[in-house]
JSON list of C-alpha atoms in Angstrom, two decimals:
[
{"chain": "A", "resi": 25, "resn": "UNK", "atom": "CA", "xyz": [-47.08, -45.88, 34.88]},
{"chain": "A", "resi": 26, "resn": "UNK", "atom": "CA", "xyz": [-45.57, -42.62, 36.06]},
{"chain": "A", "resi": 27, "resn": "UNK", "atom": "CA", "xyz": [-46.83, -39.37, 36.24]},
{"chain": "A", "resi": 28, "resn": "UNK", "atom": "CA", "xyz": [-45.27, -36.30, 37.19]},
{"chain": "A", "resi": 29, "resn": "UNK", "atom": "CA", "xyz": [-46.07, -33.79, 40.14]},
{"chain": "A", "resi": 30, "resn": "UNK", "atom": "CA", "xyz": [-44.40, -30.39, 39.89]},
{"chain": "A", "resi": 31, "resn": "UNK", "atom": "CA", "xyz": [-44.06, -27.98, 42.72]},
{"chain": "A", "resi": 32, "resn": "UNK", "atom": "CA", "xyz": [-43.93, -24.38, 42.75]},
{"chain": "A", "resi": 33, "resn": "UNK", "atom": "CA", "xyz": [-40.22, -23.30, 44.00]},
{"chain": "A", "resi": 34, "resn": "UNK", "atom": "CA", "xyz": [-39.98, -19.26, 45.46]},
{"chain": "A", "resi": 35, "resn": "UNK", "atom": "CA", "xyz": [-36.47, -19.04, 43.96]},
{"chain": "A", "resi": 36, "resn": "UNK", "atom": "CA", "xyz": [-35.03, -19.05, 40.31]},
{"chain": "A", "resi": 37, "resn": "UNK", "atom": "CA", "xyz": [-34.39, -22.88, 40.54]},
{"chain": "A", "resi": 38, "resn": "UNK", "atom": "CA", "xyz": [-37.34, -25.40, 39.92]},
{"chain": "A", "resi": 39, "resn": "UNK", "atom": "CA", "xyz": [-37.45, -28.58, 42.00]},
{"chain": "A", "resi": 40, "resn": "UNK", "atom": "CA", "xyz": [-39.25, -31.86, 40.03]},
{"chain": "A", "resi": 41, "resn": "UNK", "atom": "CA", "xyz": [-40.04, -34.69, 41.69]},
{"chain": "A", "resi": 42, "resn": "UNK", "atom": "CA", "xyz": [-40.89, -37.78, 39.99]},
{"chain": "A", "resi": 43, "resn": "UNK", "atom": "CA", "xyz": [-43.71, -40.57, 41.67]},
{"chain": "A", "resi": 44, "resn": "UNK", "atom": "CA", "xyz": [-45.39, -43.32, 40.82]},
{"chain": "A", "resi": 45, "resn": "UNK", "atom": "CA", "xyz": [-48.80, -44.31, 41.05]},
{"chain": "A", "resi": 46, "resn": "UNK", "atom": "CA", "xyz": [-49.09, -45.49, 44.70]},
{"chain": "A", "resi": 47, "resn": "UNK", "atom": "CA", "xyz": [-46.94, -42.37, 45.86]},
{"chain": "A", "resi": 48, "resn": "UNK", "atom": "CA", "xyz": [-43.51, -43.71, 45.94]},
{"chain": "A", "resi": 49, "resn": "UNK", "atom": "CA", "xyz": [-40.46, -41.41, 44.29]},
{"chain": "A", "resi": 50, "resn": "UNK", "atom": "CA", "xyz": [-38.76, -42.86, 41.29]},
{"chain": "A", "resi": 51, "resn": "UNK", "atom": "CA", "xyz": [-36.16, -41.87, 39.10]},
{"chain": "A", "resi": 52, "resn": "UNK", "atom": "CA", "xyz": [-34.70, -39.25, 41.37]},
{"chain": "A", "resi": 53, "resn": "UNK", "atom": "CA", "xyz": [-35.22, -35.39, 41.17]},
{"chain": "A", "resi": 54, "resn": "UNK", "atom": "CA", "xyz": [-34.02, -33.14, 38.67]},
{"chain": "A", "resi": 55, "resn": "UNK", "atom": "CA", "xyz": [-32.49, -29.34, 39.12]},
{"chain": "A", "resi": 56, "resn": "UNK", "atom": "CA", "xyz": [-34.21, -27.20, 36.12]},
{"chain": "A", "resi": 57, "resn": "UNK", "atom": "CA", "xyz": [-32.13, -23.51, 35.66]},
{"chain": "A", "resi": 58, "resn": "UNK", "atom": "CA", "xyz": [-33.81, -20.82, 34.10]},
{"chain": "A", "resi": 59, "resn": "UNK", "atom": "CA", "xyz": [-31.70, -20.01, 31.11]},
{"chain": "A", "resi": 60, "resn": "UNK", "atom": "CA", "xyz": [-30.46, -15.96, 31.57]},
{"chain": "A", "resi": 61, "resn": "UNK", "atom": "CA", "xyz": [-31.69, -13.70, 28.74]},
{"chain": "A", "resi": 62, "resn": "UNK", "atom": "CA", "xyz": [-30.65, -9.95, 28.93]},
{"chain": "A", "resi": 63, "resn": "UNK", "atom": "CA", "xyz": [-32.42, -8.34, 25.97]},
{"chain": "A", "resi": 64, "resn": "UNK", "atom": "CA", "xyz": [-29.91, -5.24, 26.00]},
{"chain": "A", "resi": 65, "resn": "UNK", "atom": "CA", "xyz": [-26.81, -8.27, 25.64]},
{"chain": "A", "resi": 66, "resn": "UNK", "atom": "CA", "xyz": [-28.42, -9.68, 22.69]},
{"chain": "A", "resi": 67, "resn": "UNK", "atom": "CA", "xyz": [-28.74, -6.10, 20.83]},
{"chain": "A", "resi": 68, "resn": "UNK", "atom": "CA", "xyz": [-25.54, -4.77, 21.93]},
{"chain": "A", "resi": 69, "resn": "UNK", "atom": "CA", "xyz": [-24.53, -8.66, 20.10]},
{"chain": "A", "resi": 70, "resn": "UNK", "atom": "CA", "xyz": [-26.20, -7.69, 16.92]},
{"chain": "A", "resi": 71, "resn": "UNK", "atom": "CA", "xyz": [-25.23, -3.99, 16.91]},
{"chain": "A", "resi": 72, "resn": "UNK", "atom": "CA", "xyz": [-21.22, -5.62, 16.86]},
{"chain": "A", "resi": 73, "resn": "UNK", "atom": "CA", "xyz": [-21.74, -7.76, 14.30]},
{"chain": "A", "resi": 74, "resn": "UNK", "atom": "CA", "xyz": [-23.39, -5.37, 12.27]},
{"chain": "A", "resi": 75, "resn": "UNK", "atom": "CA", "xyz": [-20.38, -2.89, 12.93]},
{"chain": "A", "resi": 76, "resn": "UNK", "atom": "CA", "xyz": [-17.78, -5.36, 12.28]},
{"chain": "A", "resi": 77, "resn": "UNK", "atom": "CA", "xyz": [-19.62, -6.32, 8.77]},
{"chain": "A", "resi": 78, "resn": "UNK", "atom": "CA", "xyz": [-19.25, -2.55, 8.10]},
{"chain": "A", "resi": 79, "resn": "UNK", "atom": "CA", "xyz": [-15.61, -2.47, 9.23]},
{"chain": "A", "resi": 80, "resn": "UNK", "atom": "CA", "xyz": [-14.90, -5.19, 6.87]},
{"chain": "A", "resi": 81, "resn": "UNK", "atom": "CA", "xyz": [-16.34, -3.59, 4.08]},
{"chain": "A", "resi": 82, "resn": "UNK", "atom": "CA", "xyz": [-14.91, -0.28, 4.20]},
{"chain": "A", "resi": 83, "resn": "UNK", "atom": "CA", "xyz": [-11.05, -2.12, 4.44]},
{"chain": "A", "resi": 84, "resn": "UNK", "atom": "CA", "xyz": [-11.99, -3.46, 1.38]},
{"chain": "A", "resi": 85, "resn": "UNK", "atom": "CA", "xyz": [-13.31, -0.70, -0.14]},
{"chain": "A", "resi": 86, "resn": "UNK", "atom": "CA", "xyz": [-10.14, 0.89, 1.29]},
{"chain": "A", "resi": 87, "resn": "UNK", "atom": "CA", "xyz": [-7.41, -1.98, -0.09]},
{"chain": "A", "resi": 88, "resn": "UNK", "atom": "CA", "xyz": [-9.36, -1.25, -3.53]},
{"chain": "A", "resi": 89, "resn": "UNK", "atom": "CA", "xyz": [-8.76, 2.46, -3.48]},
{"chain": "A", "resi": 90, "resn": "UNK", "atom": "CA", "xyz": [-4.95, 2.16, -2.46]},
{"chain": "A", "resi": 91, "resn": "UNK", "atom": "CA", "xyz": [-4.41, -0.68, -4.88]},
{"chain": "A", "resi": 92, "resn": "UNK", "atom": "CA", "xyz": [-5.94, 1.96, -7.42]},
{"chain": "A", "resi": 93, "resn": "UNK", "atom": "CA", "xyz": [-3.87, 4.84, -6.52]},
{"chain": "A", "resi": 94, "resn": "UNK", "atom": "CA", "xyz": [-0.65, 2.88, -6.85]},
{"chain": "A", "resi": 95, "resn": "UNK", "atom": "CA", "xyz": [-1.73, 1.40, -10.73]},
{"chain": "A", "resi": 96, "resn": "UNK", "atom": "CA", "xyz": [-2.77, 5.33, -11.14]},
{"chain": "A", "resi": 97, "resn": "UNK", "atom": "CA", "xyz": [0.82, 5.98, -10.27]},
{"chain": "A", "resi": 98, "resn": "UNK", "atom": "CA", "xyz": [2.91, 3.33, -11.85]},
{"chain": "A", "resi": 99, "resn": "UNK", "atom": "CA", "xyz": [0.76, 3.91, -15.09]},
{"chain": "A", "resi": 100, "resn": "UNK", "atom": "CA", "xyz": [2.06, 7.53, -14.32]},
{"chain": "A", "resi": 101, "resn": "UNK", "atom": "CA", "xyz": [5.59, 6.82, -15.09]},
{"chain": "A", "resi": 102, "resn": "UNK", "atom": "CA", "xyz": [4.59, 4.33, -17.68]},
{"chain": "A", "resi": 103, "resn": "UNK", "atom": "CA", "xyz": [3.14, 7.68, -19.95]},
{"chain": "A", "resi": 104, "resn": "UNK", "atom": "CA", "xyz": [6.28, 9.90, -18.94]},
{"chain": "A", "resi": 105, "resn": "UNK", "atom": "CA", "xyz": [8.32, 7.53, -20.17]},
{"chain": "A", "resi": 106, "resn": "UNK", "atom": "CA", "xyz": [7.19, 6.95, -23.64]},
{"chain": "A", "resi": 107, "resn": "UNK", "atom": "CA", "xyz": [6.88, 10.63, -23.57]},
{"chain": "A", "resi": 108, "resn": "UNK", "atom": "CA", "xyz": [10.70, 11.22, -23.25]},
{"chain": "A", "resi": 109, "resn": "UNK", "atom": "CA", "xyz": [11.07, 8.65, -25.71]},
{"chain": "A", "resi": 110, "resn": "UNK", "atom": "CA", "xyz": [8.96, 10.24, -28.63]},
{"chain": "A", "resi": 111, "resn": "UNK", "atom": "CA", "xyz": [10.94, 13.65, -27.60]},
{"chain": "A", "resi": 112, "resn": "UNK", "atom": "CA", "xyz": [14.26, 11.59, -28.66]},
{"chain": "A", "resi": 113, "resn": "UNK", "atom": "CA", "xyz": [12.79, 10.20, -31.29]},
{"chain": "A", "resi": 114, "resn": "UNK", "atom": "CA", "xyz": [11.82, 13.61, -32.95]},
{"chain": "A", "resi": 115, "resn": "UNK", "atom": "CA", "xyz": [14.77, 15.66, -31.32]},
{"chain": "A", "resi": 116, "resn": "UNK", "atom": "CA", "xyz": [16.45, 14.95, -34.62]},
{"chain": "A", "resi": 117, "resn": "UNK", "atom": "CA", "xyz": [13.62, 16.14, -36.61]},
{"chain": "A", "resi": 118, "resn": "UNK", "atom": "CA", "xyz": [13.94, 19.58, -34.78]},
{"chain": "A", "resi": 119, "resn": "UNK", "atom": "CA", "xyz": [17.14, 20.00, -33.10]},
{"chain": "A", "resi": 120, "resn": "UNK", "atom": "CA", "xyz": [17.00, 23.36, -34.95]},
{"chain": "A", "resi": 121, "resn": "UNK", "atom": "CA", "xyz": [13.53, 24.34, -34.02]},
{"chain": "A", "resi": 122, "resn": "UNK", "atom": "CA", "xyz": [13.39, 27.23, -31.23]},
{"chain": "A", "resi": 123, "resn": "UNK", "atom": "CA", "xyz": [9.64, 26.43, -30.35]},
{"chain": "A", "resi": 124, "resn": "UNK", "atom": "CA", "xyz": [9.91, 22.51, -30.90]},
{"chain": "A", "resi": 125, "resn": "UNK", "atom": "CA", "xyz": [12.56, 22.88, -28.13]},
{"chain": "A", "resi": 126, "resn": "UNK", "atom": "CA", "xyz": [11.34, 25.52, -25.68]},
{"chain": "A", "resi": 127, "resn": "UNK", "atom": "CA", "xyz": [7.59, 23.69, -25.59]},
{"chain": "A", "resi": 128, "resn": "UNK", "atom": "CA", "xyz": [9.33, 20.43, -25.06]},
{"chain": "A", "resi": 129, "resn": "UNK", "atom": "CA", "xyz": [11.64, 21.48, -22.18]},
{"chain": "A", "resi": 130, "resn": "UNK", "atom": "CA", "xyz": [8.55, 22.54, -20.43]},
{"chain": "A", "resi": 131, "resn": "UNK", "atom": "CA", "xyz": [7.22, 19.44, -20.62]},
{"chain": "A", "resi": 132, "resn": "UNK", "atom": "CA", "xyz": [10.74, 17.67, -19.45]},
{"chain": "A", "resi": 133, "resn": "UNK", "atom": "CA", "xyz": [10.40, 19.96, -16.56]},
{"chain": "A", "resi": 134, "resn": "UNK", "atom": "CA", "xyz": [7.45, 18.86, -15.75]},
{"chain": "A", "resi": 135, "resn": "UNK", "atom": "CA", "xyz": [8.41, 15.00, -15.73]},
{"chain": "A", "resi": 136, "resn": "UNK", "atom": "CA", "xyz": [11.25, 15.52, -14.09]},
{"chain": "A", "resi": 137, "resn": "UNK", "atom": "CA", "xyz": [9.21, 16.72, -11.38]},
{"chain": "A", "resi": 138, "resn": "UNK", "atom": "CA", "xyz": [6.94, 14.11, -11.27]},
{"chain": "A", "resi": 139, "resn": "UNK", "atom": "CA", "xyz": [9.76, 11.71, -11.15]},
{"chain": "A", "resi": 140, "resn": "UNK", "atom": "CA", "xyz": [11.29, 13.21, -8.49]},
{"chain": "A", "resi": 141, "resn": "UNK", "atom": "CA", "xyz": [8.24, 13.30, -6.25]},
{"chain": "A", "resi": 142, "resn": "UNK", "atom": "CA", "xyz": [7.68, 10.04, -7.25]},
{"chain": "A", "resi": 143, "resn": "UNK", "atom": "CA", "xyz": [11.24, 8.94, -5.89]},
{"chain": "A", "resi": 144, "resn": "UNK", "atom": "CA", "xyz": [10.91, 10.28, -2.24]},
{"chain": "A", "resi": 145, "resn": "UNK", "atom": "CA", "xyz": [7.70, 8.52, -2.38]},
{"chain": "A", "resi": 146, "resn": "UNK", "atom": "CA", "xyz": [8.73, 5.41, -2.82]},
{"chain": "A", "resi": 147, "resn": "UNK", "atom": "CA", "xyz": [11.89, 5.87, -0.95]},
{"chain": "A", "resi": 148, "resn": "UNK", "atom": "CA", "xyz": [9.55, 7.19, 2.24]},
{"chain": "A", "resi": 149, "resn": "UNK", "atom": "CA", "xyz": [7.07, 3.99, 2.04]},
{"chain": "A", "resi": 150, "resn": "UNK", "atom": "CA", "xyz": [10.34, 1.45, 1.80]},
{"chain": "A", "resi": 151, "resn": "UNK", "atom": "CA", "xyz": [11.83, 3.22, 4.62]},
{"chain": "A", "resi": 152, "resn": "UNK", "atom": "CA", "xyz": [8.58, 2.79, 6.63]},
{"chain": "A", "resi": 153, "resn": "UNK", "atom": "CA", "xyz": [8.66, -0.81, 5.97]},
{"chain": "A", "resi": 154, "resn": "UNK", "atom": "CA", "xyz": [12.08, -1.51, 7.15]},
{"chain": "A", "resi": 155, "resn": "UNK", "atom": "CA", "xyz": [11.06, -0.28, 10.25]},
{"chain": "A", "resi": 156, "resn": "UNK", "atom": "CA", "xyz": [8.26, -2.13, 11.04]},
{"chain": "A", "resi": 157, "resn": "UNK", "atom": "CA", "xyz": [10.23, -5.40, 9.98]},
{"chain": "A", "resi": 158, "resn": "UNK", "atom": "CA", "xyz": [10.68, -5.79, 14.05]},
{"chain": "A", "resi": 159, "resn": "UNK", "atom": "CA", "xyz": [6.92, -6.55, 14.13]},
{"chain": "A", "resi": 160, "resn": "UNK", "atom": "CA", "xyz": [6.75, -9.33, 11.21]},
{"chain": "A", "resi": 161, "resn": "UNK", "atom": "CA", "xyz": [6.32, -12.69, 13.23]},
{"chain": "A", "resi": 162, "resn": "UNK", "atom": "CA", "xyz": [4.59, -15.11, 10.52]},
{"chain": "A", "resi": 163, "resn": "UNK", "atom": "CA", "xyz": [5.89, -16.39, 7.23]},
{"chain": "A", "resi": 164, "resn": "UNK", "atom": "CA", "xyz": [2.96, -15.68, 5.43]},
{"chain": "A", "resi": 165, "resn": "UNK", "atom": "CA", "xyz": [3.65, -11.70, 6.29]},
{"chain": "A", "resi": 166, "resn": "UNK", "atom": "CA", "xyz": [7.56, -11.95, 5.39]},
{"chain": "A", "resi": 167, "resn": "UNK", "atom": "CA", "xyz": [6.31, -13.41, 1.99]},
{"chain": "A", "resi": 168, "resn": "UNK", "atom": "CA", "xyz": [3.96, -10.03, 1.69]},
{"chain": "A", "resi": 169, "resn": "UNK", "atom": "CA", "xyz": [6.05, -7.68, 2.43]},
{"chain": "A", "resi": 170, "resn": "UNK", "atom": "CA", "xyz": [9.16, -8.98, 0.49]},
{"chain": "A", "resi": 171, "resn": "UNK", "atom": "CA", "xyz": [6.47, -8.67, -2.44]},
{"chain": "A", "resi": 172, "resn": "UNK", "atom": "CA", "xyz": [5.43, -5.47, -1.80]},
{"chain": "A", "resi": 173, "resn": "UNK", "atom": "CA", "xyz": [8.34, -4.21, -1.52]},
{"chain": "A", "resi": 174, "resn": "UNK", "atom": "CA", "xyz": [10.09, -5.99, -4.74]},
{"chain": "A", "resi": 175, "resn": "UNK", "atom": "CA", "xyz": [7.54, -4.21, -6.35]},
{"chain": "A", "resi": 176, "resn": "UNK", "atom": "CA", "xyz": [8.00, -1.18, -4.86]},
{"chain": "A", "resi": 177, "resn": "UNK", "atom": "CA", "xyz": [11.49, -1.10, -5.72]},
{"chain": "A", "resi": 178, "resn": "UNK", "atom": "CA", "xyz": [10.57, -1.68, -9.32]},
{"chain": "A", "resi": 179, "resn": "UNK", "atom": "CA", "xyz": [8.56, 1.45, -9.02]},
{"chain": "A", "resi": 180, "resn": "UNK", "atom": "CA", "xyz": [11.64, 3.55, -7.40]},
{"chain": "A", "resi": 181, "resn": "UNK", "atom": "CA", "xyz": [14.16, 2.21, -9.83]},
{"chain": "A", "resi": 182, "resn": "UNK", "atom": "CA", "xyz": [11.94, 3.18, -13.08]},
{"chain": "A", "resi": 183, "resn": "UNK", "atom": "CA", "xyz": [11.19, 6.93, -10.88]},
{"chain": "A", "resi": 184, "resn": "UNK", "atom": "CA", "xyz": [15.02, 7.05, -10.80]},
{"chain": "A", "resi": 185, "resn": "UNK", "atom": "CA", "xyz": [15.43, 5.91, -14.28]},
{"chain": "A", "resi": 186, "resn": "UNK", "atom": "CA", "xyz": [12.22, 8.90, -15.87]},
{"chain": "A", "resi": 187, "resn": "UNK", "atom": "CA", "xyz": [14.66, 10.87, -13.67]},
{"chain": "A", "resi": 188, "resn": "UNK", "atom": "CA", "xyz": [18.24, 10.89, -15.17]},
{"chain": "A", "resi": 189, "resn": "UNK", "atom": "CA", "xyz": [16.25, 10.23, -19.24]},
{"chain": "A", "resi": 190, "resn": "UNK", "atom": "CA", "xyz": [14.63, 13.95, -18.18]},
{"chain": "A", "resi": 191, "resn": "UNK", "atom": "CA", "xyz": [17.90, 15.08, -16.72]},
{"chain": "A", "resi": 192, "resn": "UNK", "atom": "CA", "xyz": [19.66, 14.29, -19.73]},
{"chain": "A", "resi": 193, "resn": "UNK", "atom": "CA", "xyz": [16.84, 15.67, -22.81]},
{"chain": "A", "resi": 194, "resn": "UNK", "atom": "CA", "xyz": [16.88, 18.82, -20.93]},
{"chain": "A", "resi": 195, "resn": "UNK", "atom": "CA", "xyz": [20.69, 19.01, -21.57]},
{"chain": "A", "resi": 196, "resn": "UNK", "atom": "CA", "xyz": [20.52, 18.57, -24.79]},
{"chain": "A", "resi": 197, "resn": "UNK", "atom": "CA", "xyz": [17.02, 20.89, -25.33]},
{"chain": "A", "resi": 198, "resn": "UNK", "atom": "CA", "xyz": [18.57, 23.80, -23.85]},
{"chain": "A", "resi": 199, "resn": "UNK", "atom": "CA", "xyz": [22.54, 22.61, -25.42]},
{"chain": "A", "resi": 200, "resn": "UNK", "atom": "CA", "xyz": [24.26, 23.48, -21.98]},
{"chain": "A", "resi": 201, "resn": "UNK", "atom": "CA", "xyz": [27.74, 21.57, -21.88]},
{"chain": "A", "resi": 202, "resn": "UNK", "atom": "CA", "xyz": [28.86, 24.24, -19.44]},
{"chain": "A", "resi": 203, "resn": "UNK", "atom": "CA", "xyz": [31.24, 21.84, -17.24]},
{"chain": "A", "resi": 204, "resn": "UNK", "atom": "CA", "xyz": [29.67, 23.36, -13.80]},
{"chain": "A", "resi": 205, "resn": "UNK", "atom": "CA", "xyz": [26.23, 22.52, -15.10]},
{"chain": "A", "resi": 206, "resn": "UNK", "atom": "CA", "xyz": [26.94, 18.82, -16.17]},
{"chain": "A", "resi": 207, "resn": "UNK", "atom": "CA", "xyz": [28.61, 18.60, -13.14]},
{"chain": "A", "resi": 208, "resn": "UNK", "atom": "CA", "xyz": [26.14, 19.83, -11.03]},
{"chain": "A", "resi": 209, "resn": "UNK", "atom": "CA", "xyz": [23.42, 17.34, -12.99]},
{"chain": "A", "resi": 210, "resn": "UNK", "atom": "CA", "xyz": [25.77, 14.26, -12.88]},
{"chain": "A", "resi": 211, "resn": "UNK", "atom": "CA", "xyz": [25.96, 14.90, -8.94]},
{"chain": "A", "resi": 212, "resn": "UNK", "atom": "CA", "xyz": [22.32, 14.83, -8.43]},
{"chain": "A", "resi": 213, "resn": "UNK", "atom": "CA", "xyz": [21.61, 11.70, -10.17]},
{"chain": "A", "resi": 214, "resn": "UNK", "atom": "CA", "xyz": [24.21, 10.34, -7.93]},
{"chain": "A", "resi": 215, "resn": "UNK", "atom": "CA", "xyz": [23.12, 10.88, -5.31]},
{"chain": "A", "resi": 216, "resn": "UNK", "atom": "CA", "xyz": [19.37, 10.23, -5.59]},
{"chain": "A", "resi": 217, "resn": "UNK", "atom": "CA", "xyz": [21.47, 5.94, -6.99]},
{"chain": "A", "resi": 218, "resn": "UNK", "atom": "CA", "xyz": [23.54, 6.11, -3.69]},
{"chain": "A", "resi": 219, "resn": "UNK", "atom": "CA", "xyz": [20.29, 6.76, -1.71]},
{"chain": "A", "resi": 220, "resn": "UNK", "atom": "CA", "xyz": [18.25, 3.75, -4.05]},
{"chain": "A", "resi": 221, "resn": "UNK", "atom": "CA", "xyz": [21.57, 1.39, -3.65]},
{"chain": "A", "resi": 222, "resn": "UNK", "atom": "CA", "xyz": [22.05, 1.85, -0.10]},
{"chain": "A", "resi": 223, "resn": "UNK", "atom": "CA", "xyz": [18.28, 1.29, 0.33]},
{"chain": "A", "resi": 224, "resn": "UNK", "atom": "CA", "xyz": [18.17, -1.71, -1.70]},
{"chain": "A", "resi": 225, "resn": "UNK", "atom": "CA", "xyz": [21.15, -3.22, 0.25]},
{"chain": "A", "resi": 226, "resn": "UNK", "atom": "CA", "xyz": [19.52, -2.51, 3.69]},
{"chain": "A", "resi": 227, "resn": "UNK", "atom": "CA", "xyz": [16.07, -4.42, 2.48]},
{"chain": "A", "resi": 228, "resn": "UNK", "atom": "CA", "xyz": [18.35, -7.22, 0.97]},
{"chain": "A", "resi": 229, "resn": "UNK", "atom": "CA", "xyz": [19.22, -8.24, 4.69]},
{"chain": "A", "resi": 230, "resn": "UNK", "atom": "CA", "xyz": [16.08, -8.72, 5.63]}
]
């Protein structure tokens, strides 16, 4: 039988020998390392994980909110565009009706301000994307971004589209065929299409 016969070693390494019965060494000797355990390491560990945990939630939370904001806006244009259609839909029920008109161009105004700000928003974010297209490596981010922006295109075209609809009820609410001023309309529109066409064309080479 064997028994073992530690001895006491001044440095961090442990030396065990092993012997048998009449005093002769068997099985060789074995080098024992004390394992290194900094107690500041391990909470400084935890504290990161516990941080990163946070992190994740809050870019959830913060994917949520965007993902929100955009419905909240594309729901938006949604409600200003049945509203311009009811207008044209009752416009011949009050062509003749001074405060049918006047309350309604107010609230063509209105749209057409909405749609407005709502094109150079989506023109700005598309515009942003195409310039960080240097930076897309993988094909799993070309595939998100061609989505995105396919859908943020939608978004501009229908902007565009609330747009020229408001453009052309207010013509007919305040009965202005003055040549300069249908000019003047018919040159806005097209130039808010040439800006959407040659934006669309730039993303198409992509």
């Amino acid at each position: 039988s064997f028994k073992r016969i530690s001895y006491p070693a001044a440095t961090a390494r442990s030396r065990v020998s092993l012997q048998t019965a009449t005093g002769t060494v068997g099985g060789g000797q074995a080098r024992l390392t004390e394992l290194a355990c900094d107690p500041t390491m391990l909470f400084m560990a935890a504290a990161l994980m516990s941080i990163e945990k946070k992190l994740d939630t809050i870019q959830e939370t913060q994917e949520e909110i965007l993902d929100f904001l955009e419905e909240k806006e594309r729901a938006k244009l949604q409600g200003n565009l049945n509203v311009l259609g009811e207008v044209l839909t009752n416009f011949k029920y009050n062509w003749d009706n001074q405060t049918y008109k006047t309350n309604k161009h107010i609230l063509i105004q209105q749209i057409k301000k909405d749609s407005e700000e709502s094109i150079v928003l989506y023109r700005d974010q598309i515009a942003k994307k195409l310039k960080k297209r240097s930076f897309i490596h993988s094909d799993q981010e070309v595939k998100g971004t061609l989505k995105k922006l396919e859908t943020q295109f939608k978004d501009y075209q229908l902007a565009l589209y609330l747009y020229s609809y408001a453009t052309f009820l207010e013509v007919m609410l305040l009965s202005n065929f003055a040549k300069g001023y249908l000019d003047s309309v018919e040159q806005r529109i097209s130039e808010y299409s040439l800006q959407y066409r040659t934006l669309y064309t730039e993303c198409y080479s992509l």
